Every structure is written in structure tokens, then in C-alpha cells.
Short mmCIF file of C-alpha atoms and ligand atoms in Angstrom, two decimals:
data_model
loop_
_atom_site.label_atom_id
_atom_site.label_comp_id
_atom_site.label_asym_id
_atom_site.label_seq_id
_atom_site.Cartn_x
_atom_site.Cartn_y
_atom_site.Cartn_z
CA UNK A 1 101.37 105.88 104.72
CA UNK A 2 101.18 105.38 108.39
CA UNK A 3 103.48 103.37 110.72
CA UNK A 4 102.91 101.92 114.11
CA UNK A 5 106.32 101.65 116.70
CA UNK A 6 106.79 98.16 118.71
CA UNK A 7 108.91 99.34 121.30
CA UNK A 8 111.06 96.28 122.48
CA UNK A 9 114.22 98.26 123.33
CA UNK A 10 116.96 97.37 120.82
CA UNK A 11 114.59 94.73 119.04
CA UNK A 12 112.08 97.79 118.18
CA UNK A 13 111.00 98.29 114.75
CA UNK A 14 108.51 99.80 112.74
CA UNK A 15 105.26 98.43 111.12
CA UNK A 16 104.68 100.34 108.05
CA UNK A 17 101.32 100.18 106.28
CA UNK A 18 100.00 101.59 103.40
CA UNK A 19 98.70 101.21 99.53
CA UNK A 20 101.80 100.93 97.11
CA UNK A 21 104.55 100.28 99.91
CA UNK A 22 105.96 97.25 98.16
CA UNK A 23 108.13 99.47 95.49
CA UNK A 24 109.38 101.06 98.60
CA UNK A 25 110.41 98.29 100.82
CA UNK A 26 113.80 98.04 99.32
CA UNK A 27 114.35 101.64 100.72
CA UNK A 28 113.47 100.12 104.37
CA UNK A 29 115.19 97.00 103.95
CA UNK A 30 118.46 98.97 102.70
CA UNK A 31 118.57 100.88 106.42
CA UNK A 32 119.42 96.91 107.88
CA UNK A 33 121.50 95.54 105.61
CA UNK A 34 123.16 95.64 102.10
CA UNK A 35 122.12 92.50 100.75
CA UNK A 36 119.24 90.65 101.60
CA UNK A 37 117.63 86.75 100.48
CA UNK A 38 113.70 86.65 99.79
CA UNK A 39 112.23 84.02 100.98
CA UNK A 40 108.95 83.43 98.60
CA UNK A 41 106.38 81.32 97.05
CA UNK A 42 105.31 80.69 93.50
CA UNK A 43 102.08 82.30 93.75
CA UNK A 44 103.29 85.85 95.22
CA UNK A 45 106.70 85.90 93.29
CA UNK A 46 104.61 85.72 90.30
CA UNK A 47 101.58 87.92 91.22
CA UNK A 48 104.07 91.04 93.07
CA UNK A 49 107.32 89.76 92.85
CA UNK A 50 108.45 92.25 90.02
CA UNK A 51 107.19 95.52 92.22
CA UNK A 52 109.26 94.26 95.70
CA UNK A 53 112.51 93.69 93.04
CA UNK A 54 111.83 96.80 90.99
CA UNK A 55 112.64 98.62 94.61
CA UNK A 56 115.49 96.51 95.65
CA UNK A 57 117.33 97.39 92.91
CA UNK A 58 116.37 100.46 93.22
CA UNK A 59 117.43 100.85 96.51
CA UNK A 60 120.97 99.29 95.50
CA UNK A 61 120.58 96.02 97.37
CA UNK A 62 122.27 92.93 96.53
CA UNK A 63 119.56 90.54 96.52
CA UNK A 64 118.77 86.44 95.69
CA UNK A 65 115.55 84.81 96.12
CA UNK A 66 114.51 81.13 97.04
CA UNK A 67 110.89 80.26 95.76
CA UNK A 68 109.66 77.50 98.45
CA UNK A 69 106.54 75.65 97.86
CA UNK A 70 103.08 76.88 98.45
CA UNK A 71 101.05 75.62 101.70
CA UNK A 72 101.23 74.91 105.35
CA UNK A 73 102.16 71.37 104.30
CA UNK A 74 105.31 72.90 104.02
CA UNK A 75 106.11 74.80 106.15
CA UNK A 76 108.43 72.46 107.80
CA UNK A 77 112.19 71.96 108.38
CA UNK A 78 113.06 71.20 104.59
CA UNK A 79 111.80 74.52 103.29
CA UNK A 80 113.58 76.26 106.71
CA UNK A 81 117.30 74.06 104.74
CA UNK A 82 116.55 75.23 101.31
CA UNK A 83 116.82 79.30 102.60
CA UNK A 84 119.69 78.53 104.67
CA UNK A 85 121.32 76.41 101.66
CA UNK A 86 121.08 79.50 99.61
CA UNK A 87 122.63 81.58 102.50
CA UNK A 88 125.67 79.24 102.77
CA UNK A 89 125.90 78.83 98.88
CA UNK A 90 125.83 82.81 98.33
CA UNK A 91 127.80 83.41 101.10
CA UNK A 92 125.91 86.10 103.40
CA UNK A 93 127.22 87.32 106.73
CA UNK A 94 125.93 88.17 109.19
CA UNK A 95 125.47 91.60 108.08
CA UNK A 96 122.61 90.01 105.59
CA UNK A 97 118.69 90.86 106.27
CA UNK A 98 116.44 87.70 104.85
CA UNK A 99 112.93 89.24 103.68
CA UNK A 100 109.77 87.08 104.27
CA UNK A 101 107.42 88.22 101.43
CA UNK A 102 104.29 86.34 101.83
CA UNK A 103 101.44 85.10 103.83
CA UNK A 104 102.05 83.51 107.46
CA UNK A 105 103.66 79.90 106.48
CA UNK A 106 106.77 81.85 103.92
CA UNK A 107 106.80 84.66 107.05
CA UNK A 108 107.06 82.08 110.00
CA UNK A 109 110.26 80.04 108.26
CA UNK A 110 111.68 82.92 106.42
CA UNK A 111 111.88 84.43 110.49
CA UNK A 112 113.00 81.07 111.76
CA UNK A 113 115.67 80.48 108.86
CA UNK A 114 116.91 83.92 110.30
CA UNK A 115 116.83 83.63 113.53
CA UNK A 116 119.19 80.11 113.23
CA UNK A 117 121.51 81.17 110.20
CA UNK A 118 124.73 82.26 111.74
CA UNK A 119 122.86 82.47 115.52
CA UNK A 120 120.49 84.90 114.31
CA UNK A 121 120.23 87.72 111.27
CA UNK A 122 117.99 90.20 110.84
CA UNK A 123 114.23 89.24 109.06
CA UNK A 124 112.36 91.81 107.26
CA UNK A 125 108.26 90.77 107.11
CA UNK A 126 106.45 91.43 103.79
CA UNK A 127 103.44 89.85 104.97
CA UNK A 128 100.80 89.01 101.28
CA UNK A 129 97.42 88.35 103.65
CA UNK A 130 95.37 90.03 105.57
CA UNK A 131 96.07 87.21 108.87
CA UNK A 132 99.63 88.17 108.02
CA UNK A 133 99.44 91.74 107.95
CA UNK A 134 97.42 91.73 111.34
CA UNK A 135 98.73 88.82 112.91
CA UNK A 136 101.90 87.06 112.33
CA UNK A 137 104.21 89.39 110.81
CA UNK A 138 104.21 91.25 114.33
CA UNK A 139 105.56 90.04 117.30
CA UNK A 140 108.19 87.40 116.52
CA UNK A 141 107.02 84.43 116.82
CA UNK A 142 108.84 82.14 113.91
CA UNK A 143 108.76 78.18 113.40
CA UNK A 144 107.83 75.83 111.63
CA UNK A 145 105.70 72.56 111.91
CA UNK A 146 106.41 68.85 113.04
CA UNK A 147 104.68 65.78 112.09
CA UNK A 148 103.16 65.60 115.21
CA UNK A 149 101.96 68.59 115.68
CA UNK A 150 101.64 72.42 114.61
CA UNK A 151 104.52 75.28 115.15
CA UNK A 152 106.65 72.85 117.49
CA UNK A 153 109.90 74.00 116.14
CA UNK A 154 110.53 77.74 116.53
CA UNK A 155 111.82 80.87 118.32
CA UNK A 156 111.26 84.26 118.88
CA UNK A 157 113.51 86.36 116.26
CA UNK A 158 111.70 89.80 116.07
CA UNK A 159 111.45 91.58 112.52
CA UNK A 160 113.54 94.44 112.20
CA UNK A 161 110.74 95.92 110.12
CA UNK A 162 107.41 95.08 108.94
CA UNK A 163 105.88 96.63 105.54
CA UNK A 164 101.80 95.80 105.06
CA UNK A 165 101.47 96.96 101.59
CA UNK A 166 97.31 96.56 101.93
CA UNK A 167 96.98 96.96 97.89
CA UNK A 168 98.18 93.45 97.11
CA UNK A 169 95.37 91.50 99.14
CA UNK A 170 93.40 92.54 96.27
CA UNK A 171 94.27 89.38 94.73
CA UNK A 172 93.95 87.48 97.77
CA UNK A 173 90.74 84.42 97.80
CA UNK A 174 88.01 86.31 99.64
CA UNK A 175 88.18 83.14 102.02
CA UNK A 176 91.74 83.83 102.96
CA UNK A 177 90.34 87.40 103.59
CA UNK A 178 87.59 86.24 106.04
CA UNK A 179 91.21 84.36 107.76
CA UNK A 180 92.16 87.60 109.06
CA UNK A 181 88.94 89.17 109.03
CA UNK A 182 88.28 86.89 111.68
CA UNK A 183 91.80 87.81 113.67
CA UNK A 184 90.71 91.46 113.40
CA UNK A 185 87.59 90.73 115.19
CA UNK A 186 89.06 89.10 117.93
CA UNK A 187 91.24 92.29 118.48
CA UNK A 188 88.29 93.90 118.43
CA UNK A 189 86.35 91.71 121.19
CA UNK A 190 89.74 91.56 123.55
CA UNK A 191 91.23 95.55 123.23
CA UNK A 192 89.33 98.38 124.84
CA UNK A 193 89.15 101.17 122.90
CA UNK A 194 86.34 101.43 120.46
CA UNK A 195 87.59 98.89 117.56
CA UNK A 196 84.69 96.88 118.21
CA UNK A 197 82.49 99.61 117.42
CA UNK A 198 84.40 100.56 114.30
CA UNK A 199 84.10 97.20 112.99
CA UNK A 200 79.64 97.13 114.04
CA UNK A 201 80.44 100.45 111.52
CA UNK A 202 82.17 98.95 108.98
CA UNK A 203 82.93 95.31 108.67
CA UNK A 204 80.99 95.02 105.30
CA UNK A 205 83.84 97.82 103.67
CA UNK A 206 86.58 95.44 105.61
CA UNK A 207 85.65 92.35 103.83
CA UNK A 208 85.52 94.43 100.52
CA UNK A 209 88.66 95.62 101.07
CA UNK A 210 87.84 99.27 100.88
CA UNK A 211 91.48 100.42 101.09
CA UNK A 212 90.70 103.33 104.24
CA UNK A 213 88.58 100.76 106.39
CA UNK A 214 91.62 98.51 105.80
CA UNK A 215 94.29 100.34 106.28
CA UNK A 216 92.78 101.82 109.30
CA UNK A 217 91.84 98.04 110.83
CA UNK A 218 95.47 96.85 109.94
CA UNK A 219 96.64 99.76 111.75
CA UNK A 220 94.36 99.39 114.99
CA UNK A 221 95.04 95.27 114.96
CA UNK A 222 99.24 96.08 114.74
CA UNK A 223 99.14 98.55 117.55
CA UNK A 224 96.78 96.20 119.61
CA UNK A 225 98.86 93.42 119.02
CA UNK A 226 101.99 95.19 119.55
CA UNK A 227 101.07 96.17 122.87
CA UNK A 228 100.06 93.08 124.04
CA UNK A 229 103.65 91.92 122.70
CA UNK A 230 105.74 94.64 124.23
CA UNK A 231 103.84 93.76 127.60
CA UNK A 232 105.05 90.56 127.34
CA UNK A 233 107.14 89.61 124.66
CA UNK A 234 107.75 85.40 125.23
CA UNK A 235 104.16 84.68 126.60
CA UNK A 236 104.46 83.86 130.03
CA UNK A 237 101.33 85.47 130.71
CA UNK A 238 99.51 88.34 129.23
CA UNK A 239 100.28 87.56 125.37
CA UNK A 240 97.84 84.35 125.68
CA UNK A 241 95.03 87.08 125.67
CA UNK A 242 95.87 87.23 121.74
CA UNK A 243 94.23 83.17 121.89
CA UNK A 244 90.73 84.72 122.26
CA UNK A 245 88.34 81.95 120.38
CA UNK A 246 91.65 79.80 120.23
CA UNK A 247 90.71 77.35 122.55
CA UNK A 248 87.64 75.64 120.69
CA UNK A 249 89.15 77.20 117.22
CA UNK A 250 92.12 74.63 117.60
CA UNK A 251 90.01 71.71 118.84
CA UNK A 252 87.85 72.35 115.54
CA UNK A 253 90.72 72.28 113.41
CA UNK A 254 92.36 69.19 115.56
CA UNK A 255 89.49 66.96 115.19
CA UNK A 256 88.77 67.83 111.62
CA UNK A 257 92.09 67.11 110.35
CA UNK A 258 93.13 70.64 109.77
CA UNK A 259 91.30 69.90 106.37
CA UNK A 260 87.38 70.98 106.98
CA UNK A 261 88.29 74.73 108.32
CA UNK A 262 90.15 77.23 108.01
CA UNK A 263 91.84 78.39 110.83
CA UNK A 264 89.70 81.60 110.81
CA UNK A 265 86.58 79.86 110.33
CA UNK A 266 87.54 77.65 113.83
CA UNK A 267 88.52 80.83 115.28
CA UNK A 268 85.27 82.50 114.56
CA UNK A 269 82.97 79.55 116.22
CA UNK A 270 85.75 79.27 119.08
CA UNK A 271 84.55 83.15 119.96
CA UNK A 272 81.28 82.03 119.98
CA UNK A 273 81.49 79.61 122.39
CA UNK A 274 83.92 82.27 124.15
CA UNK A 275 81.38 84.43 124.18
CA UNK A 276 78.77 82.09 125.67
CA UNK A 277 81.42 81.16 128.25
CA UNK A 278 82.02 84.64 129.08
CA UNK A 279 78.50 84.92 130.11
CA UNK A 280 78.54 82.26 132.03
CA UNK A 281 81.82 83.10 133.85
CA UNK A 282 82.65 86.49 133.45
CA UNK A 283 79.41 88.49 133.74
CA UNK A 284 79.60 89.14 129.96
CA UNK A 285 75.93 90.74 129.17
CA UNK A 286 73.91 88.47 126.26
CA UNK A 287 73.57 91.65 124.31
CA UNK A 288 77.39 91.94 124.02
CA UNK A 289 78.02 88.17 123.24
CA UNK A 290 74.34 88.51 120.81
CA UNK A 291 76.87 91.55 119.22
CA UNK A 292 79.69 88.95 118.94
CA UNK A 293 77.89 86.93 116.89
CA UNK A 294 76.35 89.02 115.18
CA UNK A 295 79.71 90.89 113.97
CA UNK A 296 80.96 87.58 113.18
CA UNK A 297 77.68 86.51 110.66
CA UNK A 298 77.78 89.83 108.89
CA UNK A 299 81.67 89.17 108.19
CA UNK A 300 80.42 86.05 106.52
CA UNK A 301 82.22 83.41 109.15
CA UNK A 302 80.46 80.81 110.84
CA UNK A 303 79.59 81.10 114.58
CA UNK A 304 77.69 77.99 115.34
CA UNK A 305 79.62 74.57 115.90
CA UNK A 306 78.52 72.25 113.23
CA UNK A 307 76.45 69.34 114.47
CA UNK A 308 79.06 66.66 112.81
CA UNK A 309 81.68 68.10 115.06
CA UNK A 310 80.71 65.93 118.40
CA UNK A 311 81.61 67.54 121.60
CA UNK A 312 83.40 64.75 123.28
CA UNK A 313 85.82 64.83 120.46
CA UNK A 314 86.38 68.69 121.00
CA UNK A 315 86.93 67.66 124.71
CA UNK A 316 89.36 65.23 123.77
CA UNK A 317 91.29 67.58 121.73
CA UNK A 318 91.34 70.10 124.44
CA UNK A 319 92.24 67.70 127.49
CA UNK A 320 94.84 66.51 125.10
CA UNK A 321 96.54 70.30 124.14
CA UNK A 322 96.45 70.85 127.85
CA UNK A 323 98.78 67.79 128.89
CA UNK A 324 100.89 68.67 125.64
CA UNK A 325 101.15 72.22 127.71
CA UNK A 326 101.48 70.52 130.79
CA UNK A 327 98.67 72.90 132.22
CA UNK A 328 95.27 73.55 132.37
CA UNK A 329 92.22 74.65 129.38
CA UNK A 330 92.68 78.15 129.31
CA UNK A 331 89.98 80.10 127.69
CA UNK A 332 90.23 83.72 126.89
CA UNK A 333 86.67 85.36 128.51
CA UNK A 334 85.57 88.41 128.28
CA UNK A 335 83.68 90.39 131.23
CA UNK A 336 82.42 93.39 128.30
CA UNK A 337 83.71 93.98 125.10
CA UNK A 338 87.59 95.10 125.59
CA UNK A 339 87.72 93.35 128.69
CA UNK A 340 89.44 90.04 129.12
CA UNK A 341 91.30 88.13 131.35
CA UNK A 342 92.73 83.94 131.39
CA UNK A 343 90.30 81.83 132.77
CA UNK A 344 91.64 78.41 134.20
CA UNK A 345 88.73 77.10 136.02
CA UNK A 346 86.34 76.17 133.60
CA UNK A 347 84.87 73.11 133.92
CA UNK A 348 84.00 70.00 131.45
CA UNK A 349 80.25 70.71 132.18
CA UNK A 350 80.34 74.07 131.25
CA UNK A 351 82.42 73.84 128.18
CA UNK A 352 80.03 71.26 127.46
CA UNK A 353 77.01 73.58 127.74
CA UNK A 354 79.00 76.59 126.13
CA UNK A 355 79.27 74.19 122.93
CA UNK A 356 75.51 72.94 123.32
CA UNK A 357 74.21 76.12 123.21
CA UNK A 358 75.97 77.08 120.00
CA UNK A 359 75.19 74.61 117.82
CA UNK A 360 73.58 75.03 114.44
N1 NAD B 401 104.02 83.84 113.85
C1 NAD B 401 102.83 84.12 114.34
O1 NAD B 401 102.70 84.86 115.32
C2 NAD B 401 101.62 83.56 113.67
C3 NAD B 401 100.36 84.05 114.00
C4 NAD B 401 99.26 83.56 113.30
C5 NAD B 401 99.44 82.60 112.32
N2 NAD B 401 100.68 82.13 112.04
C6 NAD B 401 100.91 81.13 111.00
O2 NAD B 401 100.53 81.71 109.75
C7 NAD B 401 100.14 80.68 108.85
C8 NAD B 401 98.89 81.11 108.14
O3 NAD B 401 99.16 82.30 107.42
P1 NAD B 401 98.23 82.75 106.20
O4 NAD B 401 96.83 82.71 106.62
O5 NAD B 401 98.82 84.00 105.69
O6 NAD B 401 98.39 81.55 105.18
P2 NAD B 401 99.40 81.27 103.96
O7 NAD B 401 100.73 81.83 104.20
O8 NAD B 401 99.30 79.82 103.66
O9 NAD B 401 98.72 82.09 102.77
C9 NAD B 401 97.44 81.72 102.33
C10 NAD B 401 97.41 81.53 100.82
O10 NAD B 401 97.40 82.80 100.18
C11 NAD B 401 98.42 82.86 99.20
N3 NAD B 401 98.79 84.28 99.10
C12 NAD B 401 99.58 84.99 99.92
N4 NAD B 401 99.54 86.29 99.59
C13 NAD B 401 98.71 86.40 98.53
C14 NAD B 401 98.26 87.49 97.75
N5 NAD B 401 98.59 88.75 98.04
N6 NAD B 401 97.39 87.23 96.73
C15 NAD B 401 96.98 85.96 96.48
N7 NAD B 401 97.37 84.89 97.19
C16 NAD B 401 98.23 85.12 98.21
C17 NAD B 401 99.47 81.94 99.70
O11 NAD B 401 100.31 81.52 98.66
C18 NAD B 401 98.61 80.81 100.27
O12 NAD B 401 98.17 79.94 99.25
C19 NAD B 401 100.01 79.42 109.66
O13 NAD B 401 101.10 78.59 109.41
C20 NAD B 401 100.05 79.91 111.11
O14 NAD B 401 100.61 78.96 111.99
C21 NAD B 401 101.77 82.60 112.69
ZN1 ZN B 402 94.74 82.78 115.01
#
């Protein structure tokens, strides 16, 4: 087992990762509180439900669990009302820990159901995926959707521990897989450090979920994102670096209908047109952006924008994001691999080009 430390003061906590950890998670959850809700979906009750429980009881919590619908359709206000029903109806205090066992849609309201029951209790993440285990179970960003538009109801509650158990993405659709697969390679492309390179090494044993390569990628990802978090925990600045690919990855998914792509497909072309961008802005070489791309084929993602996908409706998407931010296009660019900074000044034409240039 290894563990990674975000240091946030008195919200720090531990990331613990490892092959069999879900039998043991009661153990950790028992250090926070005595009695804890698990917030849950059908499909990961059923398929590792019974080896999280096994542990609770084990560990002598008092424990409840709300099942909650599975997709990102969902993951809106009336599945945030059915955990906190549950908490009224059982009673917890504030004392209570509520455990998000799942991917990223059961971890983001599990965390925001905490964060507004009783002003805030504690959340323990289980995350189920790979984007989870990497991504959004670190870092505390919780909320849920609104019809008119993604994550616009939230807050920052920070877990007060995180346990990747890697063995149960073995059941996980290999295209959910390539979701975080592509997450990992961004951390890769944006951290220095030599993750890039271990990924050129072994991406292959990564999307085969050979347990060492993923343990030792969930690992590198946590402690990559964790610093980026610790540096700047609300994103007023620095934490935007963790949007690498981001900027085109959400127009692709805006103007498809969030139906087409997965989010880590968008992601992946959104780096490669990132990529392009950086060496047009940033001094990037073309061998580093040509090893980009390359990473990103052998992973099995796409990183050419498909032809159907017209550029002025990208545009559109962007220019609209940016007045819903009330700021600029920021793109994540890279000046090598590790390197990166916010960009603000890139222009229509160039974006234009960027996009141009990869297209299938
Ligand atoms: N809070 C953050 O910082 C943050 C960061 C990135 C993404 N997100 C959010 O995360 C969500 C996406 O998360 P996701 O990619 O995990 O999707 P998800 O939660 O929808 O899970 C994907 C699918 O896999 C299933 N599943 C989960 N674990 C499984 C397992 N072990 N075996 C088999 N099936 C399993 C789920 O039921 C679901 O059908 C989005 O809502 C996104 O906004 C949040
Ligand atoms: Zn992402």
C-alpha cells in the first residue's frame, strides 16, 4: 500500500492507494467518525458493495447506504436531497462521515451533500474509476449539475481521506479506462518530473491495467494533483493548469451535446490542439507536441478533431464559456513537456489554425 499526504493545514488528509484497500476502508473511515452514510450506485453496490460493508462492520461502524441512480444525468440536486433525506431520517450529527463510493458523478454529490448537511460533515472518497482515482476524488471540488450547464452548483468540502483501491477498475468498461487514461496523460504533459517518460515506457501496461504501472501512475497523478491543489486550493490562479486540453475538450463536448464523446476522448483532441498551440506560442519543439500525440494514439484516444465538428461552432462554444466566466479563452500551453503556464492572448486566428492543423 502506499499513501500520498495533501497538506492543507487542518483540511489535510491522506490518499491511500493500493490492491485490496476496500476491506480496509472501514478501518480509515472509523478514525473520522462512528457512523457513516454511503452514498452509491446500483452498479458498484452490486459489483463491490459487499467487500466496503464486510470492513465497516468490521471496523464497528454504524453505517446506512442510499443507492442513487447511475449517470451524469443525475447528478443533480435531487440525488444531492435523497442523501441528505436519509441523514435527517437516520438522524446523524455532525459527528457523521458520508462515504462517496464510486466514480466522479456519486463522489462529486456524495462531497456536496456533505459539505451542506448540517454546514458541512466530513466526506470520505471511495473513488470506482480510474478519472476518479486520479482526478476528482482529490482536491475538493464537489457539485452537482444545472440544466443549463455543467457543475454550476457546488463547493469546495475537502475529503478527510481518500482510498483508491486500484483492483476494482478491473471491472471497469475499457472506455471509461481510456477517461482517466487520458487525465493521467495530461499530468504527464503539465508536471515536470519524468511522468511523461514513464508513461512513453509504459502506457500499453496502463491501459491493461497491470496493477504496478497503475498503482504507480495513480500515485504520481495524486501527488501531482495534490500539489497543484495545496498551491492553490480555490483556483484563483495556478490550479487552472490542471485544464490542460480543457479548453477545446469542453467545446467538443458542448457542441456535441455531451452525447458523441466522452469527456476523455474531448480531452485527448483538446491536448492536441494544445500542443499545436504550444508551438505556436510557447516555443514548444514539434518533436515534443509529435510525442504528445503520439502518447495519446498508443493509449487508444483520438487526437485529431473530427471533420463533422466545424470550427466556428468550437469558437462559439469557447467565446461563449468565456463570457459565462466573465474572462478571457484561457488555454493551458506548454513551452516543453512539464512546463506550462495560462495563456490569455490567443487569438481567433490562431485557434483557428491550431484546430486546422489537427484535423483528421
Ligand atoms: N470534483 C472534481 O474535481 C472532478 C474532476 C473531474 C471530473 N469530475 C466529475 O466526475 C464525473 C465523471 O466521473 P467518472 O468518469 O468517474 O464517471 P462516472 O461516475 O459516471 O462513472 C462512469 C461509469 O462507471 C461506472 N463504474 C464506476 N465504478 C465502476 C467499477 N469499478 N466497475 C464498473 N463500473 C464502474 C459508473 O456506474 C458509471 O456508469 C463528471 O461528473 C465530472 O464532472 C469531477
Ligand atoms: Zn478532465
Amino acid at each position: 500500500m502506499i499513501r500520498e499526504r495533501v497538506d492543507l493545514g487542518s483540511r489535510s488528509y491522506w490518499i491511500e492507494i493500493g490492491a485490496g484497500l476496500l476491506e480496509k476502508a472501514g478501518g480509515m473511515i472509523a478514525r473520522h467518525g462512528a457512523r457513516t452514510l454511503v452514498v452509491t450506485n446500483r452498479r458498484v453496490d452490486r459489483l463491490h458493495g459487499q467487500r466496503l460493508y464486510g470492513g465497516l462492520d468490521k471496523a464497528g461502524l454504524r453505517w446506512e447506504k442510499v443507492i442513487l441512480p447511475e449517470g451524469e444525468e443525475h447528478k443533480n440536486m435531487a440525488s444531492v436531497a435523497r442523501a441528505h433525506d436519509a441523514l435527517v431520517r437516520g438522524g446523524y450529527d455532525r459527528g457523521c462521515v458520508v462515504t462517496g463510493f464510486g466514480g466522479g458523478v456519486v463522489g462529486d454529490i456524495a462531497g456536496f451533500a456533505a459539505a451542506t448537511y448540517m454546514r458541512g460533515v466530513k466526506v470520505a472518497q471511495i473513488p470506482t474509476t480510474l478519472l476518479a482515482q486520479v482526478d476528482s476524488s482529490v482536491g475538493g471540488k464537489t457539485g452537482v449539475n444545472h440544466p443549463k450547464g455543467k457543475n454550476l452548483i457546488g463547493s469546495f468540502h475537502q475529503p478527510c481521506v481518500v482510498v483508491a483501491d486500484i483492483s476494482v477498475l478491473d471491472t471497469l468498461p475499457a472506455a471509461e479506462t481510456l477517461c482517466g487514461v487520458a487525465e493521467v496523460i495530461k499530468y504527464g504533459a503539465i508536471a515536470p518530473g519524468g511522468f511523461f517518460q514513464f508513461l512513453e515506457k509504459n502506457v500499453e501496461r496502463l491501459c491493461g491495467l497491470a496493477p504496478k504501472t497503475v498503482a504507480s501512475a495513480v500515485r504520481t497523478s495524486c501527488r501531482i494533483k495534490a500539489d497543484v491543489v495545496v498551491s492553490d486550493e480555490q483556483e484563483s490562479g495556478r490550479r487552472a493548469i490542471l485544464n490542460f486540453g480543457h479548453t477545446v475538450g469542453h467545446a467538443i463536448e458542448t457542441v456535441t451535446g455531451y452525447k458523441q464523446y466522452r469527456h476523455g476522448h474531448a480531452v485527448a483532441i483538446g491536448m492536441s490542439v494544445a500542443a499545436t498551440l504550444s508551438e505556436m506560442k510557447c516555443g514548444l519543439p514539434a518533436k515534443d507536441a509529435a510525442r504528445i500525440r503520439r502518447l495519446i494514439q498508443r493509449a487508444g484516444l483520438p487526437a485529431q478533431v473530427p471533420a463533422r465538428i466545424k470550427t466556428g461552432a468550437l469558437l462559439k462554444a469557447m467565446e461563449h464559456d468565456k463570457k459565462a466566466k466573465a474572462g478571457r479563452i484561457r488555454f493551458v500551453l506548454l513551452s516543453s513537456i512539464g512546463e506550462c503556464g495560462i495563456v490569455e492572448d490567443v487569438t481567433t486566428s490562431q485557434i483557428t489554425e491550431a484546430i486546422e492543423i489537427n484535423r483528421l
